[in-house]
XYZ file of C-alpha atoms in Angstrom:
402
model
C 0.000 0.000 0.000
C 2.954 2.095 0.205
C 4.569 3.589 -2.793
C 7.734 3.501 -1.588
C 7.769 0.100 -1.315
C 5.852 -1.467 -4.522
C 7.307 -4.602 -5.389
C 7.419 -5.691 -1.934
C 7.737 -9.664 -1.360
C 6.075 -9.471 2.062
C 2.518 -10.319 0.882
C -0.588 -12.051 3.030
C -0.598 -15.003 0.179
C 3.113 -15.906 2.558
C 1.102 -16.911 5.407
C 0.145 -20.057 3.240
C 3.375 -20.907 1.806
C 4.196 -23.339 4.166
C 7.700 -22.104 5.346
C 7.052 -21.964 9.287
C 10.527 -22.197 11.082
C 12.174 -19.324 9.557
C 14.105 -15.719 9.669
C 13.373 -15.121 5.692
C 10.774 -12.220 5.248
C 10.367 -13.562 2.177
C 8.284 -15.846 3.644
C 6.369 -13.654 6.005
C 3.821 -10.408 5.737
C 4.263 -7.301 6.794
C 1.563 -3.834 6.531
C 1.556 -0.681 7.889
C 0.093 -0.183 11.268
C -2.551 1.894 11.780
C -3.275 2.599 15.656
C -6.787 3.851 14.728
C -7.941 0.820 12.308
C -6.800 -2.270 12.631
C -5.377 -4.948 10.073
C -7.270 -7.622 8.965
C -6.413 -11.071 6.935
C -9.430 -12.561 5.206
C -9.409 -16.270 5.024
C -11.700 -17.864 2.361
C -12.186 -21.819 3.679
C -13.611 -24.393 1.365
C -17.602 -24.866 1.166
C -19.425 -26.593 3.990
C -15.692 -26.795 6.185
C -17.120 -25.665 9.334
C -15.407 -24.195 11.991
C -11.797 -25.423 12.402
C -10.185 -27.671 15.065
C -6.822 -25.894 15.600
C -5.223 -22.974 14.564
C -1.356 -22.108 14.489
C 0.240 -18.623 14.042
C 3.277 -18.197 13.907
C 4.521 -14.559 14.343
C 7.064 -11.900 12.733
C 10.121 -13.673 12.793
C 12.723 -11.902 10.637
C 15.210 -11.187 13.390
C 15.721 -10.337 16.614
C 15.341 -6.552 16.907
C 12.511 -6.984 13.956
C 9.913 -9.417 16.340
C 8.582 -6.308 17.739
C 6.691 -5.764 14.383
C 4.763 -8.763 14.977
C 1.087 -9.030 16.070
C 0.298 -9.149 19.758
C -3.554 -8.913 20.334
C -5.257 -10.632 17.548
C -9.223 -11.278 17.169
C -10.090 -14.675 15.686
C -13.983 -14.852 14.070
C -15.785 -16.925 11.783
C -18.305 -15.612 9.627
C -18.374 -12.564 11.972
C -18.766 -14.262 15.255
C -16.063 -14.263 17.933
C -14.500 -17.189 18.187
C -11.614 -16.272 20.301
C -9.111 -13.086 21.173
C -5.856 -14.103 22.550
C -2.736 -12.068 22.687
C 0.090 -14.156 20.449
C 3.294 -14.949 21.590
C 6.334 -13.124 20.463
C 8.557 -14.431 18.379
C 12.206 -15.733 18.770
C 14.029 -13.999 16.392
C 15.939 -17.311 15.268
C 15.052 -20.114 13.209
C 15.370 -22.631 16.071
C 12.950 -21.512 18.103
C 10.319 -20.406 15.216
C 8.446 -23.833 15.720
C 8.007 -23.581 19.854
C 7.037 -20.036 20.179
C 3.614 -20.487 17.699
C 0.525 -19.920 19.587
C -1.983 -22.864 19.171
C -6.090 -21.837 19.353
C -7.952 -25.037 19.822
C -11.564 -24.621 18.685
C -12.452 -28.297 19.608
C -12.604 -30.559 22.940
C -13.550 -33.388 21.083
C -11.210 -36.356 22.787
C -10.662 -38.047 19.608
C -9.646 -34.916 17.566
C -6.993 -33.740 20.440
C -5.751 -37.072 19.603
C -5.166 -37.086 16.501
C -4.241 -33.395 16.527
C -1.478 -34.971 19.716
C -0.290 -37.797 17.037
C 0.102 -34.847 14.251
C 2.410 -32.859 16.690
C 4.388 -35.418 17.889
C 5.262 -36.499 13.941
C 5.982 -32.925 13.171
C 8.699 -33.018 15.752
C 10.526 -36.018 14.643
C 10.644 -34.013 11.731
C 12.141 -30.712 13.270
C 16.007 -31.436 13.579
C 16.310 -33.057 9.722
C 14.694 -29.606 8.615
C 16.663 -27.291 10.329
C 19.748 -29.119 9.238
C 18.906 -28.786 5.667
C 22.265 -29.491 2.731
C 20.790 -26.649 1.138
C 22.471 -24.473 3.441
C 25.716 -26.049 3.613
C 26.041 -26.021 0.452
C 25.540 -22.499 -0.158
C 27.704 -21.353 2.666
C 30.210 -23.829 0.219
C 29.339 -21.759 -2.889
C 30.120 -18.497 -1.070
C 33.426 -19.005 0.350
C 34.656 -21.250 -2.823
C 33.864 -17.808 -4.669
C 36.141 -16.071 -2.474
C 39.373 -18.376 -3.571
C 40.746 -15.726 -6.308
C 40.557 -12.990 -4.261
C 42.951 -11.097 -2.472
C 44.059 -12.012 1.004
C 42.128 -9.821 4.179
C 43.677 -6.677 4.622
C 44.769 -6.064 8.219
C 41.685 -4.171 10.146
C 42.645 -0.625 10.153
C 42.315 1.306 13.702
C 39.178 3.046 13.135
C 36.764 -0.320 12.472
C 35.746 -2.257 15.149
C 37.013 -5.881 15.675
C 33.827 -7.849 16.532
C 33.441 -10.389 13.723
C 31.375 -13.529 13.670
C 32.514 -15.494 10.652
C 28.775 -17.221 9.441
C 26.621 -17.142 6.268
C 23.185 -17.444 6.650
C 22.732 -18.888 4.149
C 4.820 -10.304 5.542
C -6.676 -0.568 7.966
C -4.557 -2.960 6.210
C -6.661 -5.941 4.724
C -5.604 -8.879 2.943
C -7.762 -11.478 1.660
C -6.251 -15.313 0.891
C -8.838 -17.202 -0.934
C -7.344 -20.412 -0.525
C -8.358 -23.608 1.246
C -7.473 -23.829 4.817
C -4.188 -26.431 4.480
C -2.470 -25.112 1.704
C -1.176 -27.889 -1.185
C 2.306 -28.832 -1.187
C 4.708 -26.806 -3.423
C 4.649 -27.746 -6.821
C 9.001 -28.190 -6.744
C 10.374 -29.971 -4.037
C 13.523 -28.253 -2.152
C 16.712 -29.774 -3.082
C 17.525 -33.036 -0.992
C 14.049 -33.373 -0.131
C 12.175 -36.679 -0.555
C 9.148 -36.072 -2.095
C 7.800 -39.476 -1.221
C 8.210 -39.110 2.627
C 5.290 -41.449 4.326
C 2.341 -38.845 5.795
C 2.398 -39.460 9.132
C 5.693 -37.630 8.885
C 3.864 -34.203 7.291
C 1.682 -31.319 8.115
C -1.677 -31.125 6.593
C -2.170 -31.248 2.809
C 0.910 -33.517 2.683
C 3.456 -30.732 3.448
C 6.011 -30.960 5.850
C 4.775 -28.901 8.990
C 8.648 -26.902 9.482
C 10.872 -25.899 6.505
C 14.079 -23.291 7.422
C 15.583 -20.563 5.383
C 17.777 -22.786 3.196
C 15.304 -25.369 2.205
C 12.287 -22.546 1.333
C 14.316 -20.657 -1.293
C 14.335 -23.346 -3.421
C 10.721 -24.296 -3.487
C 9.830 -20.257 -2.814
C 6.492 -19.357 -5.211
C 8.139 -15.319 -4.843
C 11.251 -16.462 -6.504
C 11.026 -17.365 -10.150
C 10.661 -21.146 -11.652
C 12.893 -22.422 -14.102
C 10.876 -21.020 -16.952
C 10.348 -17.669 -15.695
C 13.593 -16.716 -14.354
C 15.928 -14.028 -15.827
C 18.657 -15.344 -17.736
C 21.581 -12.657 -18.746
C 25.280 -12.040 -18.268
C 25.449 -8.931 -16.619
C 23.909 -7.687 -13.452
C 23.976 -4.192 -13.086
C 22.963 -2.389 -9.548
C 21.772 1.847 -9.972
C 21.784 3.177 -6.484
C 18.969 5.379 -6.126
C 19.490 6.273 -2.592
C 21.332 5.843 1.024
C 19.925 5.616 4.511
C 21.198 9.148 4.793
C 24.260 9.953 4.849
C 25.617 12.541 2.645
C 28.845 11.169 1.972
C 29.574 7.699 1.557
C 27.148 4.694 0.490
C 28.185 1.119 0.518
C 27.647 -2.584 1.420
C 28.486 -5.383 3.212
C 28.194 -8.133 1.219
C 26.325 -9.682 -1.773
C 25.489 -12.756 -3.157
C 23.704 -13.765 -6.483
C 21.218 -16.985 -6.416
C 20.103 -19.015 -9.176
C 18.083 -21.970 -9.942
C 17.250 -24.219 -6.467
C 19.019 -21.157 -4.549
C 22.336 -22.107 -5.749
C 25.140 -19.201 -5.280
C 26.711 -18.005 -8.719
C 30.324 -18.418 -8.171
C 31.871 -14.864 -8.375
C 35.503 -13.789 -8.415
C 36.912 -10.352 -7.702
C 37.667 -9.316 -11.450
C 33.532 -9.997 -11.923
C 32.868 -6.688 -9.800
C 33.270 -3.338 -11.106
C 31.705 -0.247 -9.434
C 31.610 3.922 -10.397
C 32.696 5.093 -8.197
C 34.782 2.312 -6.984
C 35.820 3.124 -3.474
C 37.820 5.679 -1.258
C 40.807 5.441 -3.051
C 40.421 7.528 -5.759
C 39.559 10.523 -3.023
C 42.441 12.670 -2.019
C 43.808 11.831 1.529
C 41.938 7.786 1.039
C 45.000 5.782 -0.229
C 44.965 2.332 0.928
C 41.461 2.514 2.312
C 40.687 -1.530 2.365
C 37.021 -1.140 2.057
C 36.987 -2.631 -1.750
C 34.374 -3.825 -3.772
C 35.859 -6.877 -3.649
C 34.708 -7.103 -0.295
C 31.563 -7.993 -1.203
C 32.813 -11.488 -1.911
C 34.428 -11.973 1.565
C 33.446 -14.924 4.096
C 33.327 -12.457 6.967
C 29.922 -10.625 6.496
C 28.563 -11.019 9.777
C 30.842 -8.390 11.221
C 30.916 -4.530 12.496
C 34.425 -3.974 10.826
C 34.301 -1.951 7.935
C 37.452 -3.257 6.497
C 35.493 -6.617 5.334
C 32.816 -4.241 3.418
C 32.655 -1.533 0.606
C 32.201 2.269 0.857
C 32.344 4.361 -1.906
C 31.873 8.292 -2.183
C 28.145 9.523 -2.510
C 28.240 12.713 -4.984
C 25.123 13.934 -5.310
C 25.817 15.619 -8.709
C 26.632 12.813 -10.012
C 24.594 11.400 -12.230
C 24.425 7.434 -10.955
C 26.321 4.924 -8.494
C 26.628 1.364 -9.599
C 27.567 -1.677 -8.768
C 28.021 -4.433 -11.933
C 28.483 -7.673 -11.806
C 29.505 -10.047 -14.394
C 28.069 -12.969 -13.999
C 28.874 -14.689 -17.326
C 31.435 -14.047 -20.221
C 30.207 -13.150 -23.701
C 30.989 -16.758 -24.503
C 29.360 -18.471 -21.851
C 25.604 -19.411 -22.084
C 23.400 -16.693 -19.903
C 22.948 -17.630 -16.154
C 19.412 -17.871 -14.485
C 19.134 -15.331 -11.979
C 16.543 -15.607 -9.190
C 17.632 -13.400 -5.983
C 20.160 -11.141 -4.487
C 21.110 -12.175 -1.089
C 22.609 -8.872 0.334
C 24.193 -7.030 3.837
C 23.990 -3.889 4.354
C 26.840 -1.431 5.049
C 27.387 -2.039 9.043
C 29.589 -0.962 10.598
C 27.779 0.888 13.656
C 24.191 2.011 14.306
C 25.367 5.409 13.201
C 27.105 4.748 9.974
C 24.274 2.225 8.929
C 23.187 5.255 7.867
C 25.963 4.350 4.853
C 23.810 1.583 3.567
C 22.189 1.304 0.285
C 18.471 2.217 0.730
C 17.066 2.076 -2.855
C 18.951 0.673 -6.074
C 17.280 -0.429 -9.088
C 18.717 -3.925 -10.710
C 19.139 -4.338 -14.481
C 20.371 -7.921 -16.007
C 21.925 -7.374 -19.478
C 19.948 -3.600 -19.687
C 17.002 -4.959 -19.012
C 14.697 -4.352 -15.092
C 14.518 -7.071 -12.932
C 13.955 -5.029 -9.880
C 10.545 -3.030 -9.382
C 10.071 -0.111 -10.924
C 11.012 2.551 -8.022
C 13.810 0.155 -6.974
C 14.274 -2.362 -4.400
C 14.087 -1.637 -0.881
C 17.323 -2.731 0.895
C 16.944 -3.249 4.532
C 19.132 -0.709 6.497
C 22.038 -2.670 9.043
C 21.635 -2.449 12.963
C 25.110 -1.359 12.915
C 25.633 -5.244 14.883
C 26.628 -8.747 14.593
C 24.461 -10.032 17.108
C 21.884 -11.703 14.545
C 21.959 -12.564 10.702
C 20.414 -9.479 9.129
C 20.937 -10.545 5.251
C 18.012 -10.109 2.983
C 16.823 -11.777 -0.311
C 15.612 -9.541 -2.892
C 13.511 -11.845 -5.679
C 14.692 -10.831 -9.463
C 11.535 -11.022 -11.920
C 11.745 -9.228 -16.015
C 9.721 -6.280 -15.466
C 6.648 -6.011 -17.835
C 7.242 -2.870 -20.548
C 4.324 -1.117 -19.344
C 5.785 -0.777 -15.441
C 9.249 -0.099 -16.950
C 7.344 2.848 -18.850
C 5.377 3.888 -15.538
């Protein structure tokens, strides 16, 4: 509802996507809030269904400092009557304990339905620890530091960064209406290293598994393109539109480009080029480590700048970018799905530095939303995982014209 942020991924058709147990807001919905009229989510259940046994939220779960955007006192009616208003329970910030901090409404005390609804749970935690250690993952955080190999050793942190470092990848009146039937279907592509033949007393409703983390839902994600839809180019290019506001620098942490099955696109440092490139070509800013190679670097969950990019922000200049070849002129064109990106971080202060607004372009052509994609600003700390996935899509001529 916001034109600032058209294009948004953070839609009410997420809470039916089936990803539970994760910190991807891909996956999630977020709206304004309105003190004076409260949101509202629309649920259109099949013909005849009744009123339901059991109902499961699961609440804003993107991070940390971001689970104060979730819901707290929440109305739940049927047709207009009041079934039940509870107060949810916050969540935990972390993937691990998405699954325990859902609040369960039970609109049954049928003894035979509690037991069944008892047998459900109990299969749906057998299945917790085999989702949340998903290959996916591990074989992305493999992608990104094998992409790293041709690049330059780390430069020694200069004195004015900070040296905390934690060396990890990680790697939704508003009213929305969901016509959909109450237990969604299961995705029509199966995540990587999933076995799409798994018995049902090990799955949720519908035949889904109940708990899916961030690594496993990228793959099967309906916001991020299928095989036939994706983007397929050589060259990514990045237009910053804006910074978080600071009137001098702009720059990011890191930055990763997905493909098909969230794969990572192996990058080297001769792939990156950027105008204008960094500090060094100021007067006074020899030797300044914060590169564009950075980008590339393991180390992205960190508060020191010298594993991250800054370049000069000049506002008469016509544009900042950030390219990215992806493929050689000789090479077949690469599938593009997502940027995975971190914002510039290096204090609360200086996230100020971050890119706010960039528009993306794959061989000359938008893949980003009109106005730009939104890039989450930092909280200038390494206490949580703070990247963010940004779904590429080929922009339809008439919103390219708007």
């Amino acid at each position: 509802d916001l034109p600032e942020h058209r294009g948004d991924p953070r839609v009410a058709a997420n809470l039916l996507d089936g990803v539970l147990a994760t910190c991807d807001e891909a996956h999630m919905w977020l709206a304004p809030f309105h003190p004076s009229r409260p949101a509202m989510v629309r649920l259109a259940l099949p013909r005849g269904c009744g009123v339901p046994s059991r109902l499961r939220l699961w609440n804003y779960n993107a991070s940390r400092a971001h689970t104060t955007r979730g819901a707290r006192k929440v109305e739940v009616r049927l047709g207009g009557e009041l079934l039940r208003a509870v107060e949810l329970r916050q969540a935990s910030g972390i993937v691990a304990g998405a699954v325990d901090h859902a609040t369960v409404l039970d609109f049954t005390e049928d003894p035979e339905v509690l037991r069944k609804l008892a047998e459900q749970d109990e299969a749906e935690r057998r299945l917790l620890p085999a989702a949340l250690a998903d290959p996916t993952e591990q074989a992305a955080e493999a992608a990104l530091r094998a992409s790293f190999r041709s690049t330059p050793p780390r430069p020694p942190p200069s004195p004015h960064c900070s040296q905390k470092t934690q060396g990890r990848w990680g790697g939704r009146a508003t009213s929305a209406t969901i016509s959909s039937p109450l237990h969604a279907a299961a995705p029509p592509h199966s995540a990587p290293g999933s076995n799409p033949t798994s018995p049902p007393s090990a799955a949720g409703a519908g035949g889904r598994p109940m708990v899916h983390n961030g690594g496993s839902s990228r793959a099967s994600s309906p916001l991020l393109p299928s095989a036939g839809d994706a983007p397929r180019g050589r060259v990514l290019r990045l237009e910053i539109l804006s910074n978080w506001g600071d009137n001098n620098y702009f720059g990011l942490a890191g930055l990763a480009v997905l493909t098909l099955g969230g794969e990572v696109v192996p990058i080297e440092a001769a792939q990156l080029t950027a105008d204008p490139a960094d500090l060094n070509q100021l007067d006074g800013g020899a030797e300044d480590p914060r590169t564009v190679d950075k980008l590339l670097h393991p180390e992205v969950m960190t508060t020191n700048a010298a594993y991250m990019w800054l370049a000069p922000w000049q506002p008469g200049k016509q544009t900042h970018s950030l390219s990215i070849t992806i493929a050689p002129p000789s090479a077949p064109p690469v599938a593009v799905t997502a940027l995975r990106v971190w914002n510039y971080n290096k204090s609360a202060d200086d996230a100020e530095r971050g890119v706010r607004a960039a528009t993306v372009l794959l061989d000359g052509r938008l893949v980003s939303p009109p106005g730009g994609a939104l890039f989450r600003r930092a909280p200038g700390h390494a206490e949580f995982d703070y990247a963010q996935t940004l779904p590429l899509r080929w922009q339809p001529p008439s919103a390219v014209a708007a």
